[in-house]
Tab-separated table of C-alpha atoms in Angstrom:
chain	number	residue	atom	x	y	z
B	90	ALA	CA	0.000	0.000	0.000
B	91	GLN	CA	1.165	3.517	-0.720
B	92	ARG	CA	1.329	5.671	2.346
B	93	VAL	CA	3.036	8.749	3.729
B	94	THR	CA	3.550	9.078	7.457
B	95	GLN	CA	4.484	12.277	9.248
B	96	PRO	CA	4.722	11.207	12.874
B	97	GLU	CA	4.790	14.671	14.442
B	98	LYS	CA	1.737	16.931	14.418
B	99	LEU	CA	3.656	19.802	15.941
B	100	LEU	CA	7.338	20.607	16.163
B	101	SER	CA	8.401	23.591	18.257
B	102	VAL	CA	11.970	24.892	18.119
B	103	PHE	CA	13.845	28.061	18.985
B	104	LYS	CA	15.262	30.387	16.378
B	105	GLY	CA	18.708	29.225	15.312
B	106	ALA	CA	18.128	25.613	16.333
B	107	PRO	CA	18.323	22.767	13.826
B	108	VAL	CA	15.083	21.427	12.425
B	109	GLU	CA	14.190	17.967	11.167
B	110	LEU	CA	10.672	17.225	9.965
B	111	LYS	CA	10.179	13.506	9.594
B	112	CYS	CA	8.557	11.756	6.670
B	113	ASN	CA	8.355	8.017	6.078
B	114	TYR	CA	6.757	6.377	3.096
B	115	SER	CA	5.501	3.033	1.895
B	116	TYR	CA	5.873	2.390	-1.835
B	117	SER	CA	6.735	-0.390	-4.244
B	118	GLY	CA	9.533	0.677	-6.573
B	119	SER	CA	11.276	4.040	-6.883
B	120	PRO	CA	9.264	6.772	-5.176
B	121	GLU	CA	8.931	10.366	-6.254
B	122	LEU	CA	8.684	12.562	-3.173
B	123	PHE	CA	8.001	16.194	-2.407
B	124	TRP	CA	7.721	18.651	0.425
B	125	TYR	CA	4.992	21.285	0.277
B	126	VAL	CA	4.636	24.209	2.655
B	127	GLN	CA	1.641	26.308	3.697
B	128	TYR	CA	2.399	29.588	5.431
B	129	SER	CA	-0.325	31.254	7.445
B	130	ARG	CA	-3.151	32.516	5.217
B	131	GLN	CA	-1.330	31.445	2.066
B	132	ARG	CA	-1.874	28.662	-0.398
B	133	LEU	CA	0.173	25.480	-0.474
B	134	GLN	CA	3.321	25.750	-2.487
B	135	LEU	CA	6.030	23.367	-3.521
B	136	LEU	CA	9.120	23.597	-1.331
B	137	LEU	CA	11.305	20.967	-2.914
B	138	ARG	CA	11.309	17.629	-4.712
B	139	HIS	CA	13.817	14.875	-4.141
B	140	ILE	CA	14.637	14.453	-7.811
B	141	SER	CA	15.974	18.017	-7.970
B	142	ARG	CA	18.411	17.562	-5.090
B	143	GLU	CA	18.176	21.264	-4.429
B	144	SER	CA	18.156	23.453	-1.348
B	145	ILE	CA	15.292	25.894	-0.997
B	146	LYS	CA	15.213	28.524	1.764
B	147	GLY	CA	17.988	26.559	3.448
B	148	PHE	CA	15.951	23.344	3.555
B	149	THR	CA	17.218	20.044	2.195
B	150	ALA	CA	15.730	16.577	2.068
B	151	ASP	CA	17.492	13.332	1.262
B	152	LEU	CA	15.763	10.212	0.100
B	153	ASN	CA	16.848	7.217	2.159
B	154	LYS	CA	15.491	4.109	0.468
B	155	GLY	CA	16.837	1.794	3.146
B	156	GLU	CA	14.880	3.590	5.857
B	157	THR	CA	12.060	4.621	3.466
B	158	SER	CA	12.421	8.176	4.688
B	159	PHE	CA	12.511	11.653	3.215
B	160	HIS	CA	13.153	13.904	6.197
B	161	LEU	CA	13.257	17.680	5.753
B	162	LYS	CA	16.160	19.434	7.433
B	163	LYS	CA	17.418	22.912	8.065
B	164	PRO	CA	20.501	23.675	10.160
B	165	PHE	CA	19.292	26.993	11.619
B	166	ALA	CA	15.565	27.658	11.917
B	167	GLN	CA	14.156	31.137	11.324
B	168	GLU	CA	10.868	32.547	12.609
B	169	GLU	CA	9.611	32.885	9.038
B	170	ASP	CA	9.889	29.100	8.677
B	171	SER	CA	6.840	28.704	10.900
B	172	ALA	CA	4.255	26.960	8.735
B	173	MET	CA	2.527	23.670	8.011
B	174	TYR	CA	4.708	21.220	6.106
B	175	TYR	CA	3.375	18.333	4.053
B	176	CYS	CA	5.327	15.429	2.678
B	177	ALA	CA	3.850	13.943	-0.515
B	178	LEU	CA	4.384	10.887	-2.683
B	179	VAL	CA	3.384	10.316	-6.310
B	180	ASN	CA	0.979	7.377	-6.460
B	181	GLN	CA	1.818	4.158	-8.271
B	182	ALA	CA	-0.253	5.182	-11.309
B	183	GLY	CA	1.664	8.451	-11.546
B	184	THR	CA	-1.524	10.488	-11.621
B	185	ALA	CA	-1.893	11.996	-8.161
B	186	LEU	CA	-0.103	12.877	-4.949
B	187	ILE	CA	-0.587	11.129	-1.635
B	188	PHE	CA	-0.095	13.597	1.195
B	189	GLY	CA	0.911	12.984	4.763
B	190	LYS	CA	-1.125	14.550	7.554
B	191	GLY	CA	1.260	17.430	7.904
B	192	THR	CA	3.529	18.802	10.608
B	193	THR	CA	3.162	22.290	12.016
B	194	LEU	CA	6.541	23.890	12.596
B	195	SER	CA	6.627	26.678	15.159
B	196	VAL	CA	9.825	28.690	15.479
B	197	SER	CA	10.030	31.090	18.390
B	198	SER	CA	12.650	33.592	19.438
Y	125	ASN	CA	-1.285	35.223	-15.090
Y	126	ALA	CA	-3.622	34.416	-12.189
Y	127	GLY	CA	-2.494	30.801	-11.766
Y	128	VAL	CA	-5.183	28.763	-10.014
Y	129	THR	CA	-8.290	30.546	-8.787
Y	130	GLN	CA	-11.236	29.227	-6.784
Y	131	THR	CA	-14.774	30.506	-6.431
Y	132	PRO	CA	-16.235	31.158	-3.910
Y	133	LYS	CA	-13.781	31.840	-1.066
Y	134	PHE	CA	-16.322	31.130	1.667
Y	135	ARG	CA	-19.726	29.515	1.796
Y	136	VAL	CA	-22.199	28.423	4.436
Y	137	LEU	CA	-24.762	25.783	3.491
Y	138	LYS	CA	-27.599	24.085	5.271
Y	139	THR	CA	-27.752	20.307	5.331
Y	140	GLY	CA	-29.253	19.024	2.106
Y	141	GLN	CA	-28.424	22.058	-0.007
Y	142	SER	CA	-26.352	21.746	-3.135
Y	143	MET	CA	-23.541	23.835	-4.493
Y	144	THR	CA	-20.748	23.876	-7.023
Y	145	LEU	CA	-17.174	24.984	-6.431
Y	146	LEU	CA	-15.343	26.333	-9.430
Y	147	CYS	CA	-11.630	25.978	-10.078
Y	148	ALA	CA	-9.962	27.736	-12.979
Y	149	GLN	CA	-6.348	27.668	-14.160
Y	150	ASP	CA	-4.677	29.686	-16.884
Y	151	MET	CA	-1.469	27.656	-17.181
Y	152	ASN	CA	-2.772	25.199	-19.786
Y	153	HIS	CA	-2.277	22.315	-17.372
Y	154	GLU	CA	-3.620	18.887	-18.229
Y	155	TYR	CA	-4.045	17.611	-14.680
Y	156	MET	CA	-6.415	19.084	-12.118
Y	157	TYR	CA	-7.274	17.961	-8.603
Y	158	TRP	CA	-9.708	18.593	-5.778
Y	159	TYR	CA	-8.584	18.055	-2.187
Y	160	ARG	CA	-10.134	18.602	1.187
Y	161	GLN	CA	-8.100	19.707	4.186
Y	162	ASP	CA	-9.253	18.810	7.662
Y	163	PRO	CA	-7.456	19.255	11.000
Y	164	GLY	CA	-5.362	16.225	11.823
Y	165	MET	CA	-6.195	14.579	8.485
Y	166	GLY	CA	-3.964	16.531	6.156
Y	167	LEU	CA	-4.903	16.801	2.500
Y	168	ARG	CA	-7.089	14.106	1.007
Y	169	LEU	CA	-7.759	13.731	-2.691
Y	170	ILE	CA	-11.429	13.813	-3.644
Y	171	HIS	CA	-11.368	13.573	-7.439
Y	172	TYR	CA	-8.923	14.359	-10.174
Y	173	SER	CA	-8.767	14.774	-13.931
Y	174	VAL	CA	-5.966	13.887	-16.330
Y	175	GLY	CA	-7.424	15.888	-19.187
Y	176	GLU	CA	-10.480	17.593	-20.606
Y	177	GLY	CA	-13.512	15.329	-20.452
Y	178	THR	CA	-11.938	12.877	-17.987
Y	179	THR	CA	-12.404	12.442	-14.257
Y	180	ALA	CA	-11.336	9.857	-11.718
Y	181	LYS	CA	-12.015	9.104	-8.059
Y	182	GLY	CA	-9.515	9.881	-5.383
Y	183	GLU	CA	-9.349	8.768	-1.774
Y	184	VAL	CA	-12.612	10.329	-0.507
Y	185	PRO	CA	-15.004	10.720	-3.473
Y	186	ASP	CA	-18.323	9.876	-1.774
Y	187	GLY	CA	-20.812	12.736	-1.720
Y	188	TYR	CA	-19.011	14.670	-4.457
Y	189	ASN	CA	-19.192	14.836	-8.225
Y	190	VAL	CA	-16.901	16.595	-10.674
Y	191	SER	CA	-16.819	17.705	-14.269
Y	192	ARG	CA	-14.055	18.856	-16.614
Y	193	LEU	CA	-15.870	20.139	-19.663
Y	194	LYS	CA	-13.156	22.667	-20.441
Y	195	LYS	CA	-9.456	22.171	-19.967
Y	196	GLN	CA	-9.099	25.245	-17.796
Y	197	ASN	CA	-12.015	24.517	-15.450
Y	198	PHE	CA	-12.667	21.783	-12.909
Y	199	LEU	CA	-15.979	21.846	-11.052
Y	200	LEU	CA	-16.697	20.139	-7.738
Y	201	GLY	CA	-20.329	19.551	-6.871
Y	202	LEU	CA	-22.064	18.678	-3.654
Y	203	GLU	CA	-25.561	17.397	-4.445
Y	204	SER	CA	-26.816	17.154	-0.866
Y	205	ALA	CA	-24.438	18.742	1.605
Y	206	ALA	CA	-23.784	17.098	4.973
Y	207	PRO	CA	-22.052	18.490	8.083
Y	208	SER	CA	-19.219	15.985	7.479
Y	209	GLN	CA	-18.386	17.965	4.348
Y	210	THR	CA	-17.453	21.027	6.371
Y	211	SER	CA	-13.862	21.566	5.307
Y	212	VAL	CA	-11.424	23.684	3.369
Y	213	TYR	CA	-11.350	22.667	-0.274
Y	214	PHE	CA	-8.266	23.136	-2.411
Y	215	CYS	CA	-7.959	22.846	-6.133
Y	216	ALA	CA	-4.624	22.199	-7.811
Y	217	SER	CA	-3.253	21.733	-11.298
Y	218	SER	CA	-0.083	20.336	-12.823
Y	219	ASP	CA	1.421	20.157	-16.275
Y	220	GLY	CA	2.024	16.442	-16.482
Y	221	LEU	CA	2.378	13.790	-13.875
Y	222	ALA	CA	1.472	14.518	-10.291
Y	223	ALA	CA	4.632	16.509	-9.766
Y	224	SER	CA	4.819	20.180	-8.894
Y	225	GLN	CA	1.186	20.931	-8.321
Y	226	TYR	CA	0.016	24.539	-8.201
Y	227	PHE	CA	-2.664	25.195	-5.631
Y	228	GLY	CA	-5.554	27.606	-5.427
Y	229	PRO	CA	-6.257	29.737	-2.355
Y	230	GLY	CA	-8.932	27.421	-0.988
Y	231	THR	CA	-12.671	27.543	-0.307
Y	232	ARG	CA	-13.859	27.371	3.279
Y	233	LEU	CA	-17.189	25.539	3.368
Y	234	THR	CA	-19.380	25.184	6.437
Y	235	VAL	CA	-22.412	22.895	6.393
Y	236	LEU	CA	-24.851	23.499	9.240
């Protein structure tokens, strides 16, 4: 079965602290994974995709097939990073995204 | 270039009423999607379309119908609204596979 699990509903950190938002997946074959972000009162937007291997706003995510994980990391959190983060997986048919339940990141000073 | 727009932004319905949510995109995308977002449940796919004239069921399709008569529009209908359909509805589009979806601003629907 295809599934995305984000085990933390809420993650609270202080400004300047490292951040790791966890994402685990269940998929047969080579997954295509994404992180989306929703800032307060804004629409969801793509943050990054694993195939691009890029760093956006200081965030990176590495696909670990052995652990079936795609954790989102940032070495030094900023207050403007506070948002809801969703991990997503392309379904087996390649036609839709399966989203996790989301993790709210709260960064305080 | 407006991207993805949704109409209306807010709506309050009584149980049993019907309504249609409109999603429009001006990016010439083939794929369009309707999701609902509920606290603690994340985003769940209701229906999607891989091209004009096609629709398919997602994870939670019951109680909803959709139509894609024009490539740029994707309509979501509620024939007989129920309180369980109180949610925030998001439309999205993409230019190929499910990757890199562009989302609309959302419609907040309350069913009393």
